[in-house]
Coordinates of C-alpha atoms and ligand atoms in Angstrom, one line a residue:
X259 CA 112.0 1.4 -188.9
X260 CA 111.5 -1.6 -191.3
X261 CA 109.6 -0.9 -194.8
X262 CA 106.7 -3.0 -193.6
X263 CA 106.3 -0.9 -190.6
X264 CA 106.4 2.6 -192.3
X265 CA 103.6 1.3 -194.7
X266 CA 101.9 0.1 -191.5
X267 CA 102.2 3.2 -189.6
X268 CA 100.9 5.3 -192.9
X269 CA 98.0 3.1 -193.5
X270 CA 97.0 3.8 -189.5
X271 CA 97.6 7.5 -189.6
X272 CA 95.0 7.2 -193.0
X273 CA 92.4 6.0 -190.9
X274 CA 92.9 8.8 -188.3
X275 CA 91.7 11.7 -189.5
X276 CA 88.1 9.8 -190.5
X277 CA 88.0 8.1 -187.2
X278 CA 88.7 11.6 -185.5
X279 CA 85.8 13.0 -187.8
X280 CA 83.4 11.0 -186.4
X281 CA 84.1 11.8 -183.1
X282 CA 84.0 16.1 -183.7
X283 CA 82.1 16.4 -186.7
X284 CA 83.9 16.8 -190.1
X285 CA 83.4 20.2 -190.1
X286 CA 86.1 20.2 -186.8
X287 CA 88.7 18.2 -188.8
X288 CA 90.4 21.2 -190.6
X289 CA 93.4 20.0 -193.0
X290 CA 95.3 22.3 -195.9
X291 CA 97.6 25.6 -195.2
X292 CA 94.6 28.6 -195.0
X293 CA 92.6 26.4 -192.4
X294 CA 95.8 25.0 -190.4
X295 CA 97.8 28.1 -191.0
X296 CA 96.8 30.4 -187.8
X297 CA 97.1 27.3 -185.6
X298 CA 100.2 26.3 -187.0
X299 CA 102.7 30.0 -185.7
X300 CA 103.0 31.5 -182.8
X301 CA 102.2 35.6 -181.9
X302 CA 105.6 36.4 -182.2
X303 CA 106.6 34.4 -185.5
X304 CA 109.3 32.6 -183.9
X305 CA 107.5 29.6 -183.4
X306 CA 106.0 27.4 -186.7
X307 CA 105.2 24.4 -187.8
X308 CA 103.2 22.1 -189.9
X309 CA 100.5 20.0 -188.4
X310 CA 98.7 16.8 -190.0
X311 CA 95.4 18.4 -188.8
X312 CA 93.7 20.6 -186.1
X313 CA 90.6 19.1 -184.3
X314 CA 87.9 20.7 -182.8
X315 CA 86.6 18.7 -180.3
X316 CA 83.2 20.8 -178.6
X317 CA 83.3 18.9 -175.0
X318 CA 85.5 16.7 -172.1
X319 CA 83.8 13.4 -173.5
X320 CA 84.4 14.4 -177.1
X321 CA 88.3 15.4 -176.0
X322 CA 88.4 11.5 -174.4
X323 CA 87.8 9.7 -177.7
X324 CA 90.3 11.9 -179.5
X325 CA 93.2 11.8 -177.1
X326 CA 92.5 7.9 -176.8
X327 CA 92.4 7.2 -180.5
X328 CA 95.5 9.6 -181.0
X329 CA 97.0 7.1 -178.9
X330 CA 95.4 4.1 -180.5
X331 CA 97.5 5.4 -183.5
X332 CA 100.7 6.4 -181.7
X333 CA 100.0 10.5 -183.0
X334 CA 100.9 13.0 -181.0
X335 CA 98.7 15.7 -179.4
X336 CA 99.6 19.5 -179.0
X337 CA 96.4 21.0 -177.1
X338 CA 96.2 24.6 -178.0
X339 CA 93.6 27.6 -176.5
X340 CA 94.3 30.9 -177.7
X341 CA 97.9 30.5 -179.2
X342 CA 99.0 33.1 -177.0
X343 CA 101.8 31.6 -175.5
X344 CA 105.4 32.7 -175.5
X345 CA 107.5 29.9 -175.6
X346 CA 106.9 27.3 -178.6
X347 CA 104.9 25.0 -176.4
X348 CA 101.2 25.8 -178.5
X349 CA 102.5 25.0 -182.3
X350 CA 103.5 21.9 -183.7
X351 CA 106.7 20.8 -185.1
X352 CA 107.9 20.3 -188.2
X353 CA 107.1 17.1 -189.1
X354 CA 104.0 17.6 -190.3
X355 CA 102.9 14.6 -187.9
X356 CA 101.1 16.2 -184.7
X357 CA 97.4 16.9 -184.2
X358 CA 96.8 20.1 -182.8
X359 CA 94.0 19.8 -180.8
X360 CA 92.0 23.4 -180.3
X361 CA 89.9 23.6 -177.3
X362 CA 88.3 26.9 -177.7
X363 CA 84.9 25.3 -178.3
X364 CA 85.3 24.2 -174.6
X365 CA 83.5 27.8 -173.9
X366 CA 81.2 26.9 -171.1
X367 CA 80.8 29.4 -168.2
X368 CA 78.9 28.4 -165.3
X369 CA 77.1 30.5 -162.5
X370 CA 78.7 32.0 -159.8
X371 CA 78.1 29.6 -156.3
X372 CA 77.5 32.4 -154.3
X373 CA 78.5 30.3 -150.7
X374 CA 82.1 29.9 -152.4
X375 CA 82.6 32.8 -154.8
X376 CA 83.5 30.1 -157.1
X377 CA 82.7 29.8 -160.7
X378 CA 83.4 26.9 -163.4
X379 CA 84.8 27.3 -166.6
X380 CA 85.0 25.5 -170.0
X381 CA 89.1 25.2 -170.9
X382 CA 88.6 27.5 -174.1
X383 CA 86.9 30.6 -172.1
X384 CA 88.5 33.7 -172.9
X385 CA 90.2 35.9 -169.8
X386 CA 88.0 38.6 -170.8
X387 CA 85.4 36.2 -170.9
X388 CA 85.9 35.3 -167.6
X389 CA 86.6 38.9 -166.5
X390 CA 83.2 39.8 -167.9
X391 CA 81.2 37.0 -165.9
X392 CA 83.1 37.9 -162.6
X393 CA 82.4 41.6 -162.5
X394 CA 78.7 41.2 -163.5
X395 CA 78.2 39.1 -160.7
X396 CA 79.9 41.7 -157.8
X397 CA 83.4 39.6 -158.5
X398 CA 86.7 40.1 -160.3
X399 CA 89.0 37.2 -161.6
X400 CA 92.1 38.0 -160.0
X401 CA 94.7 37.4 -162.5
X402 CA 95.2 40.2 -165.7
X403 CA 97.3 39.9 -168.8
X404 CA 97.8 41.9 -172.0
X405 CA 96.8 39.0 -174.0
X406 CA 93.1 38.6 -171.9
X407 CA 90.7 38.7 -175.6
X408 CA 92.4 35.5 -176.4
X409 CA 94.3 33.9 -173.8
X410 CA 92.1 30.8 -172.8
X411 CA 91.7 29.6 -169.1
X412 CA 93.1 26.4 -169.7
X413 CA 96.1 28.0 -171.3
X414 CA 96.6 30.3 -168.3
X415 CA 95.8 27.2 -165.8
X416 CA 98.6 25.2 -168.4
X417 CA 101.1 27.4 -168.1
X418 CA 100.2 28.6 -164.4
X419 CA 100.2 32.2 -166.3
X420 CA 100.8 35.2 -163.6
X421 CA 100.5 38.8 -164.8
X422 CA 99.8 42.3 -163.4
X423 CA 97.8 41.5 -160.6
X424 CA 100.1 38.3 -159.4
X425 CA 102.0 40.7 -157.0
X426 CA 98.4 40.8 -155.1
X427 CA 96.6 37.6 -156.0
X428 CA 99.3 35.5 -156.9
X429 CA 99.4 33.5 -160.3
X430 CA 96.9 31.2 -161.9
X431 CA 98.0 28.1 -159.4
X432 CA 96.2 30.7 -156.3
X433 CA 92.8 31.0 -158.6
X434 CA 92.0 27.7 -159.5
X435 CA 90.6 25.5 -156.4
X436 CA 89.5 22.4 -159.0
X437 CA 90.6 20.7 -162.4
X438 CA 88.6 18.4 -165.2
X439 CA 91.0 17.0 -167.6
X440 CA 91.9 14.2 -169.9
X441 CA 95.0 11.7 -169.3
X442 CA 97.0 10.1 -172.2
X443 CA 94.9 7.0 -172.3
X444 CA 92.0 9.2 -173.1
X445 CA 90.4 8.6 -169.3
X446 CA 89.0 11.6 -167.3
X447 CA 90.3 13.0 -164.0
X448 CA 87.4 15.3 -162.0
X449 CA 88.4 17.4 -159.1
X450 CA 85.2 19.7 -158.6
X451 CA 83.9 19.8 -155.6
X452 CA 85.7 23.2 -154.6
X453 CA 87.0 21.7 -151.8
X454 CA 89.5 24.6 -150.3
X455 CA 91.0 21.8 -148.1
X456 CA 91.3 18.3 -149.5
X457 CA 94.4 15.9 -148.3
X458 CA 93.2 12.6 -149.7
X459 CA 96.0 11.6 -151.7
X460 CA 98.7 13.1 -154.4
X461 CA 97.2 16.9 -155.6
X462 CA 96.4 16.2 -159.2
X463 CA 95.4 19.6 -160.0
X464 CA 98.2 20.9 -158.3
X465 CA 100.0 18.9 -160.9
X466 CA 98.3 19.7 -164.2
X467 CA 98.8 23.6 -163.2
X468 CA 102.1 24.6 -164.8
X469 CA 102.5 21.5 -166.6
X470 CA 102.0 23.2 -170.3
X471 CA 99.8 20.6 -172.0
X472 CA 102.5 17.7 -171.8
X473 CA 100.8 15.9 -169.0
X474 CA 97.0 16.1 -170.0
X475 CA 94.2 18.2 -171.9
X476 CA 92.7 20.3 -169.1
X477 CA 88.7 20.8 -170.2
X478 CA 87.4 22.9 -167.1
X479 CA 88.7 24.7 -164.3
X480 CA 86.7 25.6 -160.9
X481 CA 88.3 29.3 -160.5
X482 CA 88.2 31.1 -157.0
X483 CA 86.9 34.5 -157.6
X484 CA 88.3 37.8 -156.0
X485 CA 86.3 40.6 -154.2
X486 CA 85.4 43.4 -157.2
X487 CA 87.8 47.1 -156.2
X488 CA 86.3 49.7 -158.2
X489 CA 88.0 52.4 -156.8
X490 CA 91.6 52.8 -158.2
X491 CA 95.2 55.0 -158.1
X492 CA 97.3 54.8 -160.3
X493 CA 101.5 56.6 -160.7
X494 CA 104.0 56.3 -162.5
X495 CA 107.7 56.8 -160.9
X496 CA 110.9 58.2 -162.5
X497 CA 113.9 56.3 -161.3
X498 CA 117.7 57.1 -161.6
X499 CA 118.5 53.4 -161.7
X500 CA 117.2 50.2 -162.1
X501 CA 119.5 49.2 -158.5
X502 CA 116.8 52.1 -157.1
X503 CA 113.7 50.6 -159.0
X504 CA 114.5 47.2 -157.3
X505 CA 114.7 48.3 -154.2
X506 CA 111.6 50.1 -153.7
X507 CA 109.9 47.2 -154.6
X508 CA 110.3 45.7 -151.2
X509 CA 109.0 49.2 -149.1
X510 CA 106.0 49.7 -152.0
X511 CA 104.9 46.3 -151.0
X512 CA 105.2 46.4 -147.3
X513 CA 103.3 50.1 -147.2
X514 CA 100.4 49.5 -149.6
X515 CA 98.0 47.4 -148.4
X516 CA 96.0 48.2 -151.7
X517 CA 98.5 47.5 -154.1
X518 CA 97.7 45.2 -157.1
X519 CA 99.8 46.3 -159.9
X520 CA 103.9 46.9 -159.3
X521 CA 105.3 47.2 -163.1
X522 CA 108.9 48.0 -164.1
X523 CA 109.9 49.4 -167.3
X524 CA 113.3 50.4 -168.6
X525 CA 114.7 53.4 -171.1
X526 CA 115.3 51.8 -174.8
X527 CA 111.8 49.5 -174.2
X528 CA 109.8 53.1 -172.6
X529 CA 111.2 54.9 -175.9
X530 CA 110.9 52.3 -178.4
X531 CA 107.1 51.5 -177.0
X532 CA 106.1 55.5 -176.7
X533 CA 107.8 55.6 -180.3
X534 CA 104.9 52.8 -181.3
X535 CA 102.0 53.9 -179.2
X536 CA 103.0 57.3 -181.2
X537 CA 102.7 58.7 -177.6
X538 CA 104.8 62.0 -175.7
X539 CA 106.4 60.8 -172.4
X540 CA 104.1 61.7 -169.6
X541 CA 106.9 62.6 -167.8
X542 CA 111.2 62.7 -168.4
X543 CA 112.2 59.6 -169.4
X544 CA 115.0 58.0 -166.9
X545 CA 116.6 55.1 -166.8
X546 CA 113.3 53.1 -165.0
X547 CA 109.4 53.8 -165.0
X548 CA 107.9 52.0 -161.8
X549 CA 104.1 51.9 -162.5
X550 CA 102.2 51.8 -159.1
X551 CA 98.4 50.8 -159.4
X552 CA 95.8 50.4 -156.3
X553 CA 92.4 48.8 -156.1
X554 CA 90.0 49.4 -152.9
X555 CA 86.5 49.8 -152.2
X556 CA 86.8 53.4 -151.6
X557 CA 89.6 55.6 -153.2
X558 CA 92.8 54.7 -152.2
X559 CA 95.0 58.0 -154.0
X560 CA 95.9 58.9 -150.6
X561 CA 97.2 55.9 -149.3
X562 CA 99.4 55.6 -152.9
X563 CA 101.0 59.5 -152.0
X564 CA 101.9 58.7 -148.4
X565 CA 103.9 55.7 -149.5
X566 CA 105.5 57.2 -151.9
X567 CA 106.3 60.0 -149.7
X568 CA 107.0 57.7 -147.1
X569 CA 109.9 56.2 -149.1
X570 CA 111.2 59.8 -150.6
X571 CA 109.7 59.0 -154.2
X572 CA 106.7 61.4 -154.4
X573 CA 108.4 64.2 -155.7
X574 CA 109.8 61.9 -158.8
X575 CA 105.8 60.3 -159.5
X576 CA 102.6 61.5 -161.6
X577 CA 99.3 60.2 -160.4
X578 CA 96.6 60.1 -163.0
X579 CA 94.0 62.0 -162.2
X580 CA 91.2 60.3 -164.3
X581 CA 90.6 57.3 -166.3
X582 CA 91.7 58.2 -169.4
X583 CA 94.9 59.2 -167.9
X584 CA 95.3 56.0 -166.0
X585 CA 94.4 54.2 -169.2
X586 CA 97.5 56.0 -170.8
X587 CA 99.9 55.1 -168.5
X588 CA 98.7 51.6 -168.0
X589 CA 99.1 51.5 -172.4
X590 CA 102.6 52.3 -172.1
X591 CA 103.1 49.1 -170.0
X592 CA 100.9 46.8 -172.0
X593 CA 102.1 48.3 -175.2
X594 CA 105.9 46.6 -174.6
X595 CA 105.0 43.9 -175.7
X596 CA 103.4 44.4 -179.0
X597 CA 106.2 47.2 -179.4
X598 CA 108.9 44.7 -179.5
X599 CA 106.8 42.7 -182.2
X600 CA 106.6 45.6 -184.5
X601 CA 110.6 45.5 -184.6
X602 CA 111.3 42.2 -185.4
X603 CA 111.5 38.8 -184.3
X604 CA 113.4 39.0 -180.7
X605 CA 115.1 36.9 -178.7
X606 CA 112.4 36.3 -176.1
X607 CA 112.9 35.5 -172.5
X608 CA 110.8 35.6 -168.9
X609 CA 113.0 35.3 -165.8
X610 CA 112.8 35.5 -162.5
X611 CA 115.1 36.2 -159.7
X612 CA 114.8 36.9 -156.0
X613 CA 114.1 39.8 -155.3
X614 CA 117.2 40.3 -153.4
X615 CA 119.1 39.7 -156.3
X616 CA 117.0 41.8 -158.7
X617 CA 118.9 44.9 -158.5
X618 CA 122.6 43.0 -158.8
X619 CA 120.5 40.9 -162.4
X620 CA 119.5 44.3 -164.0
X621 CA 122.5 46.1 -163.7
X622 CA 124.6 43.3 -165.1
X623 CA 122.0 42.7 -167.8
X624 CA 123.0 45.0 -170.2
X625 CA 126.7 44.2 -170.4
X626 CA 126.2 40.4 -170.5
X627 CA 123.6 41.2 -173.3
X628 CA 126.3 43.4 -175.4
X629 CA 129.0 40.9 -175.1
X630 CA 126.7 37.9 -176.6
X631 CA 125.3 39.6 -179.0
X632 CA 127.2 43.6 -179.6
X633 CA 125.3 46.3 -180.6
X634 CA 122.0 44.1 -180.3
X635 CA 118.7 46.2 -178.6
X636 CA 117.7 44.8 -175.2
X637 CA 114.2 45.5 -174.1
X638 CA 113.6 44.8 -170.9
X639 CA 110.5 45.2 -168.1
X640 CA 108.4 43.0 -166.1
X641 CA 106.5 42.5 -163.0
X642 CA 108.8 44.4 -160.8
X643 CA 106.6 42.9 -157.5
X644 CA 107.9 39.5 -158.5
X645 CA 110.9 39.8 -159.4
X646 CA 110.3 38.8 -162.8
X647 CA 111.9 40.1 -166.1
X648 CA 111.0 40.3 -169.5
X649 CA 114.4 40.2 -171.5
X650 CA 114.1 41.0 -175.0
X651 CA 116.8 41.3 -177.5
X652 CA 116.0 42.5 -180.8
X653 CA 119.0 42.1 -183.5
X654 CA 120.3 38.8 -183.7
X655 CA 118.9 36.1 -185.3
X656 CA 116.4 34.4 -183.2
X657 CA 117.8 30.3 -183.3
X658 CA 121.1 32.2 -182.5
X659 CA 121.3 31.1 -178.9
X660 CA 124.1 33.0 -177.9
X661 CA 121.9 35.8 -176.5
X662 CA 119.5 32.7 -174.4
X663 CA 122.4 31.0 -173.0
X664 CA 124.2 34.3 -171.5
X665 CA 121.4 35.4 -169.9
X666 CA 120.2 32.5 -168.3
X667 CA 123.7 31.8 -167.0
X668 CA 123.1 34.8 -165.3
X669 CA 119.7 33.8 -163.9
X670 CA 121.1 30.7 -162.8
X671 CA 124.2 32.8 -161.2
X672 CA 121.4 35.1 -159.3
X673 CA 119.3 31.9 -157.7
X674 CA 116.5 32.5 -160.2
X675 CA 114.3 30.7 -162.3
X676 CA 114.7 30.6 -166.1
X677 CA 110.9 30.7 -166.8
X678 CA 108.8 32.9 -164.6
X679 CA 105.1 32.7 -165.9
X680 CA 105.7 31.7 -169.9
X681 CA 106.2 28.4 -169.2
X682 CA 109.2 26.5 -170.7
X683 CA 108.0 25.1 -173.8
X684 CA 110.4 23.9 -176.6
X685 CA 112.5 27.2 -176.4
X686 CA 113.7 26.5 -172.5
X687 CA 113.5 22.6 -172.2
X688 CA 117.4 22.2 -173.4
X689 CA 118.3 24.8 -170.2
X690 CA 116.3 23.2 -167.4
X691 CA 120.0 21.6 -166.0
X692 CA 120.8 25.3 -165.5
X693 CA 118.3 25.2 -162.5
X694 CA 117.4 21.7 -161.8
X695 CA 119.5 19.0 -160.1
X696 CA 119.8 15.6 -162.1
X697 CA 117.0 14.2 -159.4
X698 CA 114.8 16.9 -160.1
X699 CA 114.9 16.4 -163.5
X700 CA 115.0 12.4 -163.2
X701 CA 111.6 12.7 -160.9
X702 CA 110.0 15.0 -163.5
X703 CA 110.7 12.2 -166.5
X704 CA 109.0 9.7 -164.0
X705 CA 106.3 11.3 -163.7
X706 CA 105.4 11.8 -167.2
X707 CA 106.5 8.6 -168.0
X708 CA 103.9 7.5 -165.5
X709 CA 101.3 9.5 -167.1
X710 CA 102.0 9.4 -170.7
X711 CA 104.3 6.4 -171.5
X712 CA 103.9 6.9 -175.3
X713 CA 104.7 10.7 -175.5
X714 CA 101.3 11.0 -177.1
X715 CA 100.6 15.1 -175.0
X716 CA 103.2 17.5 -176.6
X717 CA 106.2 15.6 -177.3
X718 CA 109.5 18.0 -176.8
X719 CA 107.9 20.5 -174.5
X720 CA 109.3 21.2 -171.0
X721 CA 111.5 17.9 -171.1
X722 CA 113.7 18.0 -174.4
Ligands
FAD1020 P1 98.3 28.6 -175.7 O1 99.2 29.6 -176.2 O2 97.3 28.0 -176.7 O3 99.1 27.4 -175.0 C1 100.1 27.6 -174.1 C2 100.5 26.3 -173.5 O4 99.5 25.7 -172.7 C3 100.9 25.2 -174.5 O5 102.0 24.4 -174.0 C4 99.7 24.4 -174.7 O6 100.0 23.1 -175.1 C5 99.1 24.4 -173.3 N1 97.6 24.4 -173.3 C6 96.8 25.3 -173.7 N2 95.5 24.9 -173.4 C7 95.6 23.8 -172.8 C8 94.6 22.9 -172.2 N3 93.3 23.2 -172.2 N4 95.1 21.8 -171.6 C9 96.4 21.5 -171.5 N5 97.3 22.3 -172.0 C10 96.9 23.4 -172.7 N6 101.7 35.4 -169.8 C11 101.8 35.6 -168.4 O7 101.9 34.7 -167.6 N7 101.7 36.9 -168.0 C12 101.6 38.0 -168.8 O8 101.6 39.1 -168.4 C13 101.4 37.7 -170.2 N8 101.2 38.7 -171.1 C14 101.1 38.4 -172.4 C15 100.9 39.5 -173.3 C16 100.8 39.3 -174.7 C17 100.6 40.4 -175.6 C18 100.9 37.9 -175.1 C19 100.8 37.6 -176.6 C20 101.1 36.9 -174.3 C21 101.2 37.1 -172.9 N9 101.4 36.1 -172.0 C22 101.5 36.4 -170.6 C23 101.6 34.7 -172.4 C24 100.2 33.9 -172.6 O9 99.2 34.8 -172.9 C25 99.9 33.0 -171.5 O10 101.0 32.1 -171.4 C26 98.6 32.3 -171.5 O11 98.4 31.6 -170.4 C27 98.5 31.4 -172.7 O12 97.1 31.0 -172.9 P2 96.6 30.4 -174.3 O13 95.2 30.0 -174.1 O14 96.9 31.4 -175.4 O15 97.5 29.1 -174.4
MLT1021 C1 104.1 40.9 -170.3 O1 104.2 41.0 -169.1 O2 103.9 42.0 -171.0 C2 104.0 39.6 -171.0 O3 104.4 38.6 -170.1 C3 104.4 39.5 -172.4 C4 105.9 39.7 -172.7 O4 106.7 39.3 -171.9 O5 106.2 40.3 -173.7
ZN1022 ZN1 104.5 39.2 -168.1

């Protein structure tokens, strides 16, 4: 870059930040560390930054005239709900040069169309938000995740987030029938009608589901509501081996038609979390806790104990009797993650492989883990239903990626995916050859070189 042109570019980014004023409000506009600062890291730590500022902007038309005078000035965009994410694709880099633009004042909820069970939502509602809205109205959202107080629905509808209940209602993608968001060149795309069919043409939502921020701002979602289950069963199964805990998965799902949580837990994360919860084991700790949960209308305990007798497992189970005890066991779950947080900044990943090859990834896990990184701690659980993994090593130092590259070798070697629900943000985007083809990868560029020919939507997510 020539002299002439960095003075340019300097005197341009100066007339941002009063230009974006206008537009949200100076109060909206917030610059300097203790305003930036919590916008700026990640929950985990591992991910930080520096950003030139973090807008506000309250609505979709008010989002438009930032995005397109971002562009105007050739400043990049890192839209950000509740900061919850995993995988370094919600905090800016360290350049000190990227807006991050906060859409939690997008916190609209609309009624419930009761012909559809269909309810709009601003991109900065909560999960628990949302939660709330659909159980007052006779519904229930469908999708659950430790993180629900702050997770925002365009975050989960960004990063196509799954959760507990994906085993029954699938992940974000299933829940969200319509999109509103905002392209690179600040215009505004508007599928809404809550069509459950609609052919005409490429699926745009379809699209912007999954596609963390780096292909446009998502303002509102049209979310498909689920029946509300009040009546629940919850057990928790002790398993000899993780080869065992994979393959009930297949039997639990075929015999429950009630099922709507299927969690897997393993012995260092169920010690080290009771250890944080400052909780006793509800029952002998072995080598894998499979956490069972079912949701009907009326109570479905006996349909949980004849499939677990059915497949020889009842003897090995507690079933809580009351809601305090399922609370507890359900903690023990939840609390993993925040557990692994409390010792250190891990090495974090979310796999997935088929479920016929789940059994064969979590016995060699261990071993591949100890020879990347020896005497390292490996955490692992996940959502046992879908074959995804949580793998967290806690030891080495996180930019080591010794640990990353070993276990998604692995992945790779099993069929899987190297992202399940997280999303691939900057920590993945350097692995994505591991399990896309050079066309697959080449059509991806394309298509956000079609949409965002600048790199103006979070630059260095997903595609490195
Ligand atoms: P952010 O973290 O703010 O952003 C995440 C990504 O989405 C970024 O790339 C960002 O640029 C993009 N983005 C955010 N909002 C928008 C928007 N409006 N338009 C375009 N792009 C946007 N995830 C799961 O899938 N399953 C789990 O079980 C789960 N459990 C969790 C438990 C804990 C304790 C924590 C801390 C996280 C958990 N997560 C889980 C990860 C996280 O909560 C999800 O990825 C969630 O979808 C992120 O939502 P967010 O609003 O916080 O998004
Ligand atoms: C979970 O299932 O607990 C989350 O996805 C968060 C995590 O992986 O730690
Ligand atoms: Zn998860």
């Amino acid at each position: 870059m020539t002299e002439t042109s960095t003075i340019d570019s300097a005197r341009r980014t100066g007339e941002l930040l009063p230009r974006l004023s206008r537009i949200v409000g100076t109060g909206h506009v917030l610059t300097g560390g203790d305003l930036t600062r919590s916008y700026e890291s990640d929950w985990t730590g591992r991910w930080s930054g520096r950003c030139l500022a973090v807008v506000r902007p309250a609505n979709t038309a008010e989002v438009a005239a930032v995005v397109a005078e971002c562009g105007d000035h050739r400043v990049a965009l890192v839209p950000q709900g509740g900061n919850t994410g995993l995988v370094g694709g919600s905090t800016p880099d360290g350049s000190g040069s990227q807006i991050v633009l906060s859409l939690t004042r997008l916190n609209g909820i609309g009624a419930v169309e009761r012909e559809s069970g269909q309810i709009p939502v601003g991109a900065g509602v909560s999960l628990t938000a949302l939660q709330q809205a659909a159980r007052a109205a006779g519904y229930d959202a469908g999708l659950d995740l430790g993180a629900r107080d702050t997770a925002t629905v365009g975050g989960l509808a960004a990063c196509d987030a799954g959760g507990l209940k994906a085993v029954r209602y699938g992940t974000a993608r299933a829940r969200i029938v319509g999109v509103e968001a905002v392209l690179a060149d600040g215009s505004t795309v508007s599928r809404m009608a809550g069509l459950l069919k609609d052919n005409a043409g490429y699926n745009l939502p379809a699209l912007l589901i999954g596609s963390e921020g780096t292909l446009a701002v998502i303002t509102e979602v049209l979310w498909k509501l689920v029946p509300r289950l009040d009546a629940r069963a919850t057990a928790l199964i002790a398993i000899d081996s993780v080869q065992q805990a994979a393959q009930i998965a297949g039997p639990l799902m075929a015999s429950l038609p009630s099922l709507e949580v299927l969690e897997l837990m393993t012995e260092t994360g169920i010690r080290v979390t009771l250890d944080y919860l400052d909780q006793a084991p509800p029952m002998a700790v072995t080598p894998a806790w499979v956490l069972v949960q079912c949701a009907a209308r009326t109570d479905p305990q006996d349909e949980l104990i004849e499939a677990l007798d059915g497949i020889g497992v009842a003897g090995q189970a507690i079933v809580a009797v009351d809601a305090a005890g399922t609370e507890r066991l359900m903690r023990i779950r939840e609390g993993h993650p925040e557990a692994v947080n409390h010792g250190g900044v891990s090495t974090k990943l979310d796999v997935g492989v088929p479920l016929r090859a789940l059994g064969r990834f979590l016995e060699a896990l261990p071993t591949v883990v100890e020879r990347a990184a020896p005497g390292a701690r490996l955490v692992a659980y996940g959502h046992l239903g879908d074959g995804n993994v949580h793998v967290n090593v806690l030891g080495p130092d996180p930019d080591d990626t010794t640990v990353d590259e070993s276990v998604l070798e692995l992945v790779a070697g099993c069929g899987g995916t190297i992202s399940a629900e997280h999303g691939v943000g900057r920590h993945k985007a350097a692995y994505l050859a591991l399990i896309r083809s050079a066309a697959d990868r080449a059509a991806m560029r394309a298509v956000k070189h079609a949409l965002d020919p600048d790199e103006i939507l979070n630059p260095g997510t997903v595609l490195a």
